[in-house]
Amino acid sequence: MAQETIIEFRDVSKVYHMGDSIIRAADHVNFTVKKGEFVAIVGQSGSGKSTCMNIIGCLDVPSEGEYLLQGKNVGEMDRDELAEIRNEMLGFIFQQYNLLPKLNLLENVEVPLMYAGVPKEERRERAAAALEKVGLGNKMKHLPTQLSGGQQQRVSIARALAGSPSVILADEPTGALDSRTGREVLRMLQQVHREGNTVVLITHDNGIAATAQRVIRLDDGHIVYDGPVTDPNAFVQPKIYTEEVAQ
Amino acid sequence: MTFSECFGMAWKNIMSSKMRSLLTMLGIIIGVTAVIVIMGMGNGMENYMRESFQELGTNNMTVTLIGRGNSYTQMSYEELQEIVEENPDDFDLISPTVTMTGTVKIGSETMDATSVTGVGEDYFEIKSLHIAQGRGIQYVDELKRTYVCVIGSYLNNTMFNGNGIGETLKIDGREFTVVGVLEEKADSEEGGSDDVIYVPYSTASRLSFTGMMSTYILTIVSEDRASESKTVMENALYNYYKDDDSYMVSATAEALETMTSMLNVVITVLAVIAGISLVVGGIGIMNIMLVSVTERTREIGIRKALGSKEKYILMQFVTESALTSALGGIIGILLGYLLSAAVTEAITQLMEADITVSPDLGSVLLAFSISAGIGVFFGYMPAKKAAQMNPIDALRYD
Ligand SMILES: Nc1ncnc2c1ncn2[C@@H]1O[C@H](COP(=O)(O)OP(=O)(O)OP(=O)(O)O)[C@@H](O)[C@H]1O
Ligand SMILES: [Mg+2]
């Protein structure tokens, strides 16, 4: 069964100008993600993960090349269209949870639905259902600060799922958690994937990347590995890096 | 996102830090309160003036003939009456008024505060004075210079036990018979408008030396034409004297109009000065909104990542600023009313005057819409700043 392509990077580059010098945070990156895949993007610090994640998340546009999200060329969109795309097609899970502190859990999960124009009643129901799903149905009126980090991250998973997006984008989702709650969150992401969602996980940690099916390894803005997680080469440290450390 | 959702969000945010919101509104509160009280004071003073003038009779006009130079040219009562008759669209009734300064004695008692005035037969109608008992001054009294008088209720009650008709009193040693008693006008106080004696003007001018100067009181037909009627009279007098220092004409309605417009200028200037504090308040709101936008950079980033378009962020912050300012306006209006009542009370306590500080609905609505408008105006710039933030930078902000 040929799966539908959701994410397609065609020669994507992102160039930053720092005074006179030019930094290629992403350098001619090519890859595709198909519907229902669970992909981990890994790499050392500064390798360009966040750059790619910003582009995938439509928070930023490529300097060169094309990024197609479900066949739509994101590079040609204006800021409002990007906002609409983020709202409809993407569910974000951030390292710092990024919940709105003054809103209770239910209201937090409702936010993307509100911007989508979902009527109040339906919004309530969908948000409540999403919170039930992550096991927080009994805490809907709590404020984020009244929860543990792991619970907060579950709220942000619920928020990402509530709008039924095409892609769930998780940026270091376990970075602020201890290893036990981190594993819990990862299990939940695997569950989300098993239910048919496309998940892109960004991490610098090989152990966490191992929960995915496929690994894209970045180094200095280039893809140095793209293949199944089971391949022994998936977790080989790039040469350049080991040399630098050795010096 | 609907407007009511936006409103709800703004309300929630304002209520979540009440103290800060209150301080943000303070400038607006003070400005609106000041504007309301000043406008109310203007209304109160205008009403007070109107009432005082009404007591004098707003359809009255006073003509004072001074006479000219050494040639002793002076217009007579008959000539003045002719002018009145020739202009029936402007003038109606006329009566001379002669102020007497002689001492009044009732029995053995000397009345120092009582005022004595010589008047014509129409005087009571002109001044809207009503005869309670007996009769007024009549044409025959004028003609025959009789020694009769009409007294105010104060004298009748205190000096004659309510039965003044037929009794006598002495003015400058001459005996006058009381033929009429006026209805109570003020509150029958000594020296007030019920402590009065009216005698025929002809008798009065015989008894007291008033020189050439004579004073008349007239009714004008229409208050709206007050200044035109005044001009008619002035022109007629100028034709006679060929000198505009020989007479003085003053119309109560016109004087009221002049004073009201002067008062309005003063009130407007004061209100504008108070209005400046509204602008200062607006700048205060802008300042806090700018701080708030910076503080909430991360929230803005999150909302943008979750799909908020720029216009929603803009709407959110403008609504918040407008609501803050409008709430300040409402508090200011309430305080303004409270303060108005307090000032009214203070004026009544400290002064005899009955000035009611009463803000009118128009100025209240104006103050409210200005404060809401200020919120929108001064909130726009910070809101625009928020709306245009780059989502990536905003998300990264701590
Ligand atoms: N806004 C920017 N301006 C200039 N240079 C930037 C900017 N953002 C990223 N870079 C540069 O681009 C390169 C890739 O950065 P990126 O943030 O994508 O790395 P990363 O893989 O996410 O690293 P980390 O694991 O530390 O988050 C780095 O060299 C970085 O300095
Ligand atoms: Mg990063």
XYZ file of C-alpha atoms and ligand atoms in Angstrom:
677
model
C 0.000 0.000 0.000
C 1.589 3.251 -1.134
C 1.254 5.705 1.709
C 0.419 9.339 1.114
C 3.365 11.729 1.496
C 2.802 14.332 4.197
C 6.138 16.088 4.584
C 8.455 16.680 1.672
C 11.736 18.613 1.880
C 13.158 19.409 -1.563
C 16.682 20.769 -1.327
C 15.727 22.842 1.669
C 18.365 25.259 2.979
C 18.150 27.788 5.762
C 20.752 30.506 5.745
C 21.472 32.856 8.639
C 23.604 35.927 8.209
C 25.741 36.733 11.213
C 27.509 39.922 10.299
C 29.791 38.970 7.425
C 29.642 35.233 7.919
C 26.893 33.009 6.578
C 25.600 30.067 8.558
C 23.859 27.282 6.697
C 21.767 25.835 9.496
C 20.148 23.496 6.966
C 22.056 22.664 3.806
C 20.221 21.088 0.885
C 18.125 18.801 3.014
C 15.980 16.244 1.205
C 13.577 13.806 2.832
C 9.945 12.799 2.860
C 7.698 11.579 5.630
C 4.676 9.454 4.786
C 1.387 9.353 6.573
C 1.520 7.256 9.711
C 5.298 7.269 10.099
C 7.109 7.853 13.395
C 10.324 9.686 12.580
C 13.002 10.902 14.955
C 15.237 13.735 13.842
C 18.471 13.492 15.806
C 21.787 15.258 15.880
C 24.229 17.030 18.100
C 23.678 20.502 19.397
C 23.900 23.008 16.563
C 23.318 20.359 13.906
C 20.177 22.097 12.628
C 17.375 20.131 14.348
C 15.496 23.192 15.587
C 15.950 24.847 12.218
C 14.304 21.883 10.499
C 11.633 21.624 13.140
C 10.720 25.321 12.710
C 10.357 24.765 9.000
C 8.339 21.558 9.407
C 6.171 23.391 11.965
C 5.567 26.272 9.540
C 6.985 28.695 12.086
C 9.647 29.587 9.553
C 10.113 29.258 5.803
C 13.148 27.895 3.921
C 15.692 30.317 2.418
C 16.145 27.997 -0.540
C 14.346 24.916 -1.785
C 10.763 23.872 -1.245
C 8.840 22.469 1.668
C 5.579 20.771 0.796
C 3.145 19.940 3.573
C 0.443 17.670 2.234
C 1.316 18.890 -1.229
C 1.055 22.578 -0.336
C 4.117 24.736 -0.851
C 4.669 26.428 2.504
C 7.388 28.744 1.192
C 4.828 30.739 -0.771
C 2.498 31.414 2.112
C 2.043 34.651 4.003
C 1.989 34.871 7.789
C -1.744 34.426 8.149
C -1.779 31.398 5.866
C 1.073 29.906 7.880
C -0.951 30.475 11.049
C -3.884 28.702 9.462
C -1.715 25.767 8.375
C -0.225 25.445 11.871
C -3.687 25.456 13.295
C -5.115 22.845 10.932
C -2.238 20.506 10.187
C 0.207 20.635 13.082
C 0.127 19.643 16.701
C 3.047 20.962 18.738
C 4.562 19.349 21.806
C 7.292 21.524 23.313
C 10.084 20.751 25.725
C 8.781 23.458 28.108
C 5.130 22.262 27.690
C 4.168 25.866 26.839
C 0.754 25.784 28.458
C -0.959 29.105 29.149
C -0.609 29.558 32.913
C -3.833 31.501 33.509
C -6.067 29.013 31.712
C -7.223 25.726 33.191
C -6.454 22.461 31.409
C -9.705 22.360 29.488
C -9.274 25.944 28.287
C -5.661 25.240 27.338
C -6.667 22.311 25.158
C -9.444 24.435 23.651
C -7.082 27.167 22.403
C -6.214 25.664 18.982
C -9.883 24.735 18.497
C -10.912 28.298 19.277
C -8.572 29.646 16.600
C -10.014 27.042 14.234
C -13.449 28.536 14.834
C -14.957 25.409 16.415
C -18.177 26.394 18.251
C -17.995 26.503 22.026
C -20.018 23.368 22.797
C -18.144 21.134 20.401
C -14.861 22.621 21.534
C -15.605 21.726 25.145
C -16.458 18.169 24.198
C -13.426 17.612 22.008
C -11.049 19.131 24.545
C -12.567 17.052 27.338
C -12.252 13.909 25.216
C -8.586 14.670 24.482
C -7.885 15.184 28.192
C -9.671 11.908 29.047
C -7.437 10.182 26.546
C -4.227 11.300 28.269
C -5.696 10.317 31.625
C -6.400 13.805 32.980
C -10.188 13.760 32.699
C -10.472 14.326 36.434
C -8.308 17.457 36.479
C -9.877 19.539 33.737
C -10.474 22.604 35.931
C -6.948 22.595 37.368
C -4.376 25.182 36.414
C -1.155 23.966 34.747
C 0.905 25.033 37.774
C -1.042 22.586 39.915
C 0.325 19.658 37.890
C 3.617 17.770 37.734
C 5.849 18.180 34.705
C 4.791 14.816 33.275
C 1.131 15.705 33.674
C 1.694 19.066 32.006
C 3.346 17.348 29.085
C 0.321 15.055 28.808
C -1.888 18.166 28.637
C 0.229 19.476 25.796
C -0.138 16.092 24.033
C -3.900 16.419 24.474
C -3.742 19.944 23.079
C -1.689 18.755 20.093
C -4.201 15.971 19.400
C -7.377 17.963 19.945
C -7.386 19.579 16.511
C -6.787 16.220 14.728
C -3.703 17.532 12.891
C -1.821 15.770 10.095
C 1.491 15.862 11.953
C 2.382 15.729 15.626
C 5.638 17.607 16.104
C 7.450 16.950 19.372
C 10.570 18.986 20.172
C 12.599 17.367 22.947
C 9.348 16.390 24.707
C 11.183 14.635 27.522
C 13.937 17.214 27.951
C 12.480 18.666 31.138
C 11.348 15.367 32.672
C 13.024 12.715 34.751
C 13.670 9.441 32.952
C 10.650 7.599 34.377
C 8.055 10.244 33.430
C 9.995 10.783 30.211
C 9.427 7.126 29.310
C 5.741 7.523 30.138
C 5.465 10.428 27.739
C 7.308 8.472 25.055
C 4.950 5.526 25.511
C 2.089 7.926 25.038
C 3.653 9.227 21.837
C 4.011 5.636 20.599
C 0.355 5.136 21.430
C -0.508 8.273 19.459
C 1.478 6.856 16.537
C -0.232 3.451 16.766
C -3.569 5.200 16.429
C -2.504 6.295 12.953
C -0.951 9.692 13.568
C 2.191 10.896 11.882
C 4.749 11.775 14.557
C 7.979 13.697 14.153
C 10.167 13.608 17.242
C 13.148 15.906 17.601
C 15.830 14.950 20.086
C 19.552 14.953 20.646
C 19.262 11.716 22.658
C 19.824 8.446 20.806
C 17.987 6.509 23.490
C 14.875 8.552 22.955
C 15.218 8.431 19.190
C 15.085 4.647 19.513
C 11.349 4.811 20.260
C 10.753 5.902 16.647
C 10.597 3.667 13.542
C 12.911 5.736 11.440
C 15.827 8.019 12.212
C 17.007 11.078 10.299
C 20.415 12.086 11.605
C 21.592 15.639 10.998
C 25.078 16.954 11.243
C 26.095 20.506 10.452
C 22.942 21.060 8.457
C 23.306 17.880 6.370
C 21.494 14.577 6.603
C 24.098 11.946 7.447
C 21.743 9.048 7.991
C 18.142 8.384 6.984
C 16.836 4.895 7.603
C 15.180 2.460 9.966
C 15.953 2.669 13.639
C 17.054 -0.976 13.584
C 20.060 -0.287 11.321
C 23.301 -0.340 13.314
C 24.492 2.810 11.480
C 21.567 4.819 12.814
C 23.353 5.658 16.016
C 26.914 5.960 14.810
C 28.431 9.263 15.872
C 29.548 11.315 12.861
C 33.290 11.385 12.353
C 33.721 15.100 12.490
C 32.206 15.267 15.905
C 34.381 12.507 17.402
C 37.462 14.123 15.937
C 36.565 17.431 17.500
C 36.138 15.796 20.870
C 39.393 13.921 20.524
C 41.385 17.092 19.984
C -12.383 33.640 17.564
C -15.506 35.671 18.202
C -15.650 39.072 19.843
C -17.325 37.696 22.956
C -14.463 35.198 23.370
C -12.024 38.037 22.968
C -13.952 40.075 25.519
C -14.036 37.138 27.920
C -10.272 36.688 27.627
C -9.663 40.391 28.254
C -11.996 40.399 31.252
C -10.253 37.361 32.720
C -6.849 38.942 32.325
C -7.902 42.228 33.917
C -9.505 40.416 36.830
C -6.525 38.131 37.359
C -4.431 41.078 38.560
C -6.911 43.514 40.037
C -4.460 45.799 41.799
C -2.370 46.285 38.728
C -5.421 46.872 36.559
C -6.737 49.414 39.029
C -3.442 51.293 39.030
C -3.396 51.191 35.250
C -6.856 52.755 35.193
C -6.041 55.393 37.789
C -5.264 58.165 35.321
C -8.508 57.516 33.457
C -10.478 57.296 36.713
C -9.158 60.648 37.911
C -9.647 62.275 34.529
C -13.220 61.069 34.114
C -14.118 61.945 37.705
C -12.749 65.449 37.231
C -14.573 65.952 33.943
C -17.866 64.703 35.411
C -17.629 66.902 38.513
C -16.596 69.979 36.545
C -19.398 69.518 34.009
C -21.807 68.894 36.883
C -20.618 72.023 38.609
C -21.154 73.985 35.413
C -24.710 72.676 35.181
C -25.315 73.467 38.840
C -24.028 76.999 38.519
C -26.017 77.589 35.358
C -29.199 76.357 37.036
C -28.488 78.468 40.079
C -27.989 81.523 37.912
C -31.112 80.800 35.934
C -33.144 80.470 39.102
C -31.755 83.683 40.539
C -32.546 85.492 37.327
C -35.977 83.955 37.216
C -36.628 85.532 40.588
C -35.791 88.845 38.992
C -38.028 87.939 36.086
C -36.385 86.762 32.912
C -38.782 88.797 30.764
C -37.821 92.019 32.548
C -35.867 94.907 31.186
C -34.589 97.841 33.163
C -34.177 101.280 31.655
C -32.218 103.877 33.598
C -32.344 107.429 32.271
C -29.418 109.462 33.493
C -30.147 112.597 31.495
C -27.715 114.639 29.536
C -25.315 117.306 30.642
C -26.235 120.804 31.742
C -29.167 121.266 29.434
C -31.263 119.006 31.675
C -32.641 117.100 28.778
C -34.602 114.244 30.243
C -37.163 111.972 28.733
C -40.461 111.901 30.565
C -42.461 108.865 31.653
C -45.066 109.657 28.988
C -42.437 109.765 26.250
C -41.060 106.424 27.347
C -44.560 104.967 27.430
C -44.923 106.094 23.833
C -41.860 104.103 22.832
C -43.356 101.060 24.522
C -46.663 101.501 22.693
C -44.944 102.005 19.354
C -43.182 98.660 19.680
C -45.875 96.176 20.695
C -43.780 93.260 19.382
C -41.024 94.079 21.824
C -42.533 95.659 24.920
C -45.615 95.126 26.989
C -45.865 96.712 30.425
C -43.891 99.518 32.017
C -43.602 100.931 35.482
C -41.332 103.528 37.027
C -39.392 102.445 40.080
C -38.286 105.023 42.620
C -36.125 103.854 45.462
C -36.811 105.700 48.718
C -34.294 105.904 51.490
C -36.420 107.455 54.226
C -36.945 105.799 57.603
C -39.938 103.599 58.099
C -41.787 103.581 61.385
C -44.609 101.248 62.342
C -46.051 102.320 65.618
C -43.008 103.142 67.679
C -40.731 100.725 65.950
C -38.184 101.782 63.307
C -37.779 99.355 60.447
C -34.179 99.549 59.214
C -34.164 96.671 56.812
C -37.429 97.402 55.029
C -37.076 98.587 51.455
C -39.457 101.238 50.120
C -40.078 101.605 46.402
C -42.302 103.899 44.428
C -43.993 101.990 41.591
C -46.654 102.272 38.913
C -49.895 100.292 38.618
C -48.382 97.568 36.408
C -45.399 96.956 38.638
C -46.927 93.955 40.423
C -47.794 92.247 37.177
C -44.350 92.951 35.757
C -42.674 91.398 38.790
C -45.266 88.617 39.108
C -46.205 89.750 42.590
C -49.634 88.708 43.737
C -51.927 90.691 45.994
C -53.119 88.473 48.840
C -55.378 90.973 50.530
C -56.795 94.355 49.517
C -55.637 95.997 46.319
C -52.508 97.118 44.529
C -51.331 100.579 43.519
C -53.840 102.039 41.067
C -53.842 104.696 38.378
C -55.719 107.149 40.623
C -53.020 106.744 43.250
C -50.429 107.716 40.668
C -52.522 110.617 39.517
C -53.468 111.982 42.911
C -50.207 111.092 44.618
C -52.087 109.413 47.427
C -50.451 108.259 50.611
C -51.299 104.578 50.305
C -49.004 101.581 50.345
C -48.868 97.848 49.648
C -46.816 95.848 52.132
C -45.025 92.507 52.008
C -46.185 89.497 54.004
C -43.337 89.838 56.507
C -44.520 93.260 57.666
C -48.155 92.193 57.654
C -47.470 89.136 59.776
C -44.957 90.512 62.238
C -46.119 94.106 62.626
C -49.871 93.904 62.077
C -50.652 90.335 63.169
C -51.892 89.555 59.688
C -54.479 92.372 59.631
C -52.543 95.209 58.007
C -55.295 96.514 55.732
C -56.500 99.927 56.902
C -53.616 100.352 59.352
C -51.051 103.122 58.952
C -47.272 103.404 58.924
C -44.864 106.319 58.590
C -42.274 106.945 55.906
C -40.124 109.997 56.529
C -42.743 111.220 58.920
C -45.595 110.998 56.381
C -48.467 108.718 57.208
C -49.388 106.026 54.649
C -52.459 103.807 54.779
C -51.979 100.132 54.003
C -54.336 99.161 51.162
C -52.875 95.835 50.108
C -50.780 92.876 51.286
C -48.625 90.763 48.970
C -48.490 87.001 48.924
C -45.502 85.503 50.653
C -42.666 85.290 48.171
C -39.524 84.128 49.899
C -39.609 82.965 53.494
C -40.842 86.109 55.268
C -37.480 87.087 56.640
C -36.350 90.458 57.804
C -34.720 92.366 54.946
C -35.905 89.734 52.465
C -38.251 90.102 49.552
C -41.253 90.022 51.891
C -39.962 92.902 54.002
C -41.054 95.545 51.483
C -43.313 98.561 51.063
C -44.616 99.809 47.716
C -46.046 103.303 47.312
C -47.242 105.220 44.200
C -44.163 106.389 42.237
C -45.546 109.891 41.978
C -45.849 110.169 45.750
C -42.367 108.734 46.123
C -40.711 111.157 43.750
C -42.351 114.066 45.485
C -40.986 112.903 48.851
C -37.470 111.950 47.899
C -34.980 113.851 45.827
C -33.803 111.546 43.095
C -32.269 114.175 40.863
C -32.760 113.755 37.169
C -32.143 110.045 37.163
C -35.142 107.828 36.798
C -35.508 104.114 36.512
C -38.170 102.057 34.783
C -38.960 98.423 34.624
C -40.550 96.857 31.549
C -41.643 93.483 30.360
C -40.438 92.304 27.003
C -42.739 90.229 24.845
C -40.308 87.439 24.024
C -37.246 86.300 25.969
C -35.787 84.902 22.789
C -35.799 88.384 21.327
C -34.242 89.882 24.437
C -31.197 91.359 22.777
C -33.180 92.623 19.760
C -35.707 94.299 22.056
C -32.852 95.819 23.975
C -31.461 97.255 20.754
C -34.873 98.681 19.845
C -34.997 100.500 23.166
C -31.422 101.685 22.877
C -32.005 103.044 19.391
C -35.097 104.929 20.513
C -33.210 106.407 23.452
C -30.245 107.321 21.309
C -32.542 109.147 18.909
C -33.733 111.186 21.841
C -30.472 111.931 23.637
C -27.964 111.646 20.744
C -25.564 110.388 23.382
C -25.181 106.857 24.612
C -23.994 107.786 28.084
C -27.376 109.249 28.982
C -29.175 105.962 29.480
C -28.651 102.352 30.438
C -30.720 99.414 29.277
C -30.359 95.948 30.690
C -32.443 92.912 29.892
C -32.397 90.112 32.427
C -32.642 87.438 29.751
C -29.756 88.932 27.860
C -27.654 89.257 30.967
C -28.414 85.639 31.800
C -27.407 84.629 28.311
C -24.152 86.554 28.544
C -23.342 85.119 31.933
C -24.261 81.603 30.862
C -22.022 81.777 27.846
C -19.195 83.175 29.949
C -19.695 80.402 32.456
C -19.701 77.858 29.646
C -16.369 79.123 28.403
C -14.884 78.770 31.887
C -16.373 75.292 32.326
C -15.167 74.176 28.920
C -11.649 75.363 29.666
C -11.703 73.532 32.998
C -13.098 70.385 31.394
C -10.423 70.461 28.717
C -7.742 70.785 31.392
C -9.293 67.816 33.187
C -9.416 66.082 29.818
C -5.642 66.375 29.558
C -5.419 63.992 32.483
C -7.384 61.543 30.333
C -4.615 61.718 27.761
C -2.040 61.239 30.521
C -4.106 58.275 31.690
C -4.077 56.916 28.155
C -0.301 57.137 28.039
C -0.226 55.272 31.360
C -2.314 52.527 29.807
C -0.042 52.377 26.783
C 2.961 52.073 29.068
C 1.470 49.175 31.018
C 0.281 47.494 27.828
C 3.812 47.663 26.423
C 5.136 46.061 29.607
C 2.373 43.496 29.458
C 3.139 42.618 25.840
C 6.775 42.041 26.728
C 5.847 39.961 29.766
C 3.499 37.892 27.706
C 5.839 37.367 24.778
C 5.850 33.627 25.418
C 2.050 33.503 25.551
C 1.975 35.344 22.232
C 4.444 32.808 20.807
C 2.336 29.897 22.034
C -0.866 31.372 20.652
C 0.804 31.979 17.313
C 2.220 28.453 17.186
C -1.270 27.125 17.906
C -2.638 29.033 14.944
C -3.591 32.525 16.036
C -3.567 34.970 13.173
C -2.082 38.412 13.750
C -5.474 40.080 13.815
C -6.565 37.886 16.748
C -3.530 38.888 18.809
C -4.151 42.510 17.857
C -7.809 42.200 18.798
C -6.945 40.541 22.099
C -4.628 43.307 23.252
C -6.717 46.183 21.928
C -9.802 44.738 23.616
C -7.898 44.387 26.848
C -6.674 47.957 26.727
C -10.081 49.334 25.726
C -11.809 47.331 28.439
C -9.307 48.504 31.058
C -9.843 52.088 30.026
C -13.621 51.749 29.804
C -13.745 50.164 33.255
C -11.697 53.100 34.488
C -14.278 55.319 32.816
C -17.161 53.567 34.596
C -15.413 53.793 37.964
C -14.680 57.444 37.203
C -18.347 58.090 36.420
C -19.472 56.466 39.674
C -16.858 58.402 41.640
C -17.865 61.530 39.751
C -21.478 61.120 40.895
C -20.413 60.443 44.480
C -18.123 63.443 44.491
C -20.838 65.594 42.909
C -23.183 64.696 45.745
C -20.446 65.446 48.279
C -19.645 68.798 46.679
C -23.351 69.707 46.595
C -23.556 68.893 50.293
C -20.428 70.941 51.016
C -21.754 73.961 49.097
C -25.053 73.782 50.951
C -23.221 73.565 54.268
C -20.619 76.246 53.642
C -22.552 78.737 51.549
C -26.125 79.853 51.570
C -26.314 79.169 47.851
C -28.294 76.193 46.629
C -25.984 74.876 43.930
C -26.723 71.274 42.975
C -23.780 69.683 41.168
C -25.608 67.609 38.587
C -23.714 65.860 35.784
C -25.922 65.444 32.733
C -26.251 62.213 30.784
C -24.574 63.746 27.755
C -21.326 64.507 29.536
C -21.377 61.091 31.212
C -21.723 59.331 27.860
C -19.060 61.583 26.393
C -16.640 60.800 29.230
C -17.310 57.082 28.824
C -16.809 57.010 25.083
C -13.686 59.143 25.326
C -12.188 56.756 27.871
C -13.018 53.708 25.746
C -11.642 55.500 22.702
C -8.445 56.333 24.557
C -8.069 52.637 25.400
C -8.341 51.690 21.746
C -6.055 54.492 20.607
C -3.283 53.949 23.139
C -3.658 50.162 23.109
C -3.218 49.896 19.380
C 0.523 50.461 19.267
C 1.409 47.840 21.926
C -1.099 45.420 20.375
C 0.445 45.911 16.957
C 3.825 45.164 18.467
C 2.441 41.944 19.948
C 0.736 40.925 16.721
C 3.879 41.346 14.672
C 6.148 39.298 16.909
C 8.046 36.510 15.237
C 6.610 33.270 16.664
C 10.010 31.552 16.916
C 11.602 34.357 18.918
C 8.470 34.734 21.008
C 8.445 31.030 21.878
C 12.080 31.129 22.899
C 11.554 34.181 25.169
C 11.857 33.713 28.925
N 18.252 32.925 14.424
C 19.489 32.507 14.158
N 20.426 33.371 13.740
C 21.672 32.968 13.446
N 22.076 31.709 13.550
C 21.193 30.787 13.955
C 19.857 31.140 14.288
N 19.209 30.006 14.645
C 20.100 29.013 14.565
N 21.280 29.473 14.147
C 22.491 28.680 13.910
O 22.129 27.609 13.102
C 22.789 26.414 13.517
C 21.748 25.327 13.784
O 21.001 25.713 14.921
P 19.797 24.860 15.488
O 19.157 25.697 16.531
O 18.962 24.396 14.358
O 20.549 23.638 16.178
P 19.948 22.438 17.046
O 20.277 21.210 16.323
O 18.535 22.689 17.320
O 20.797 22.544 18.369
P 20.324 22.248 19.872
O 20.301 20.802 20.072
O 21.401 22.922 20.687
O 19.002 22.898 20.044
C 23.616 26.783 14.758
O 24.943 26.971 14.343
C 23.038 28.069 15.192
O 24.008 28.902 15.764
Mg 17.384 23.024 19.156
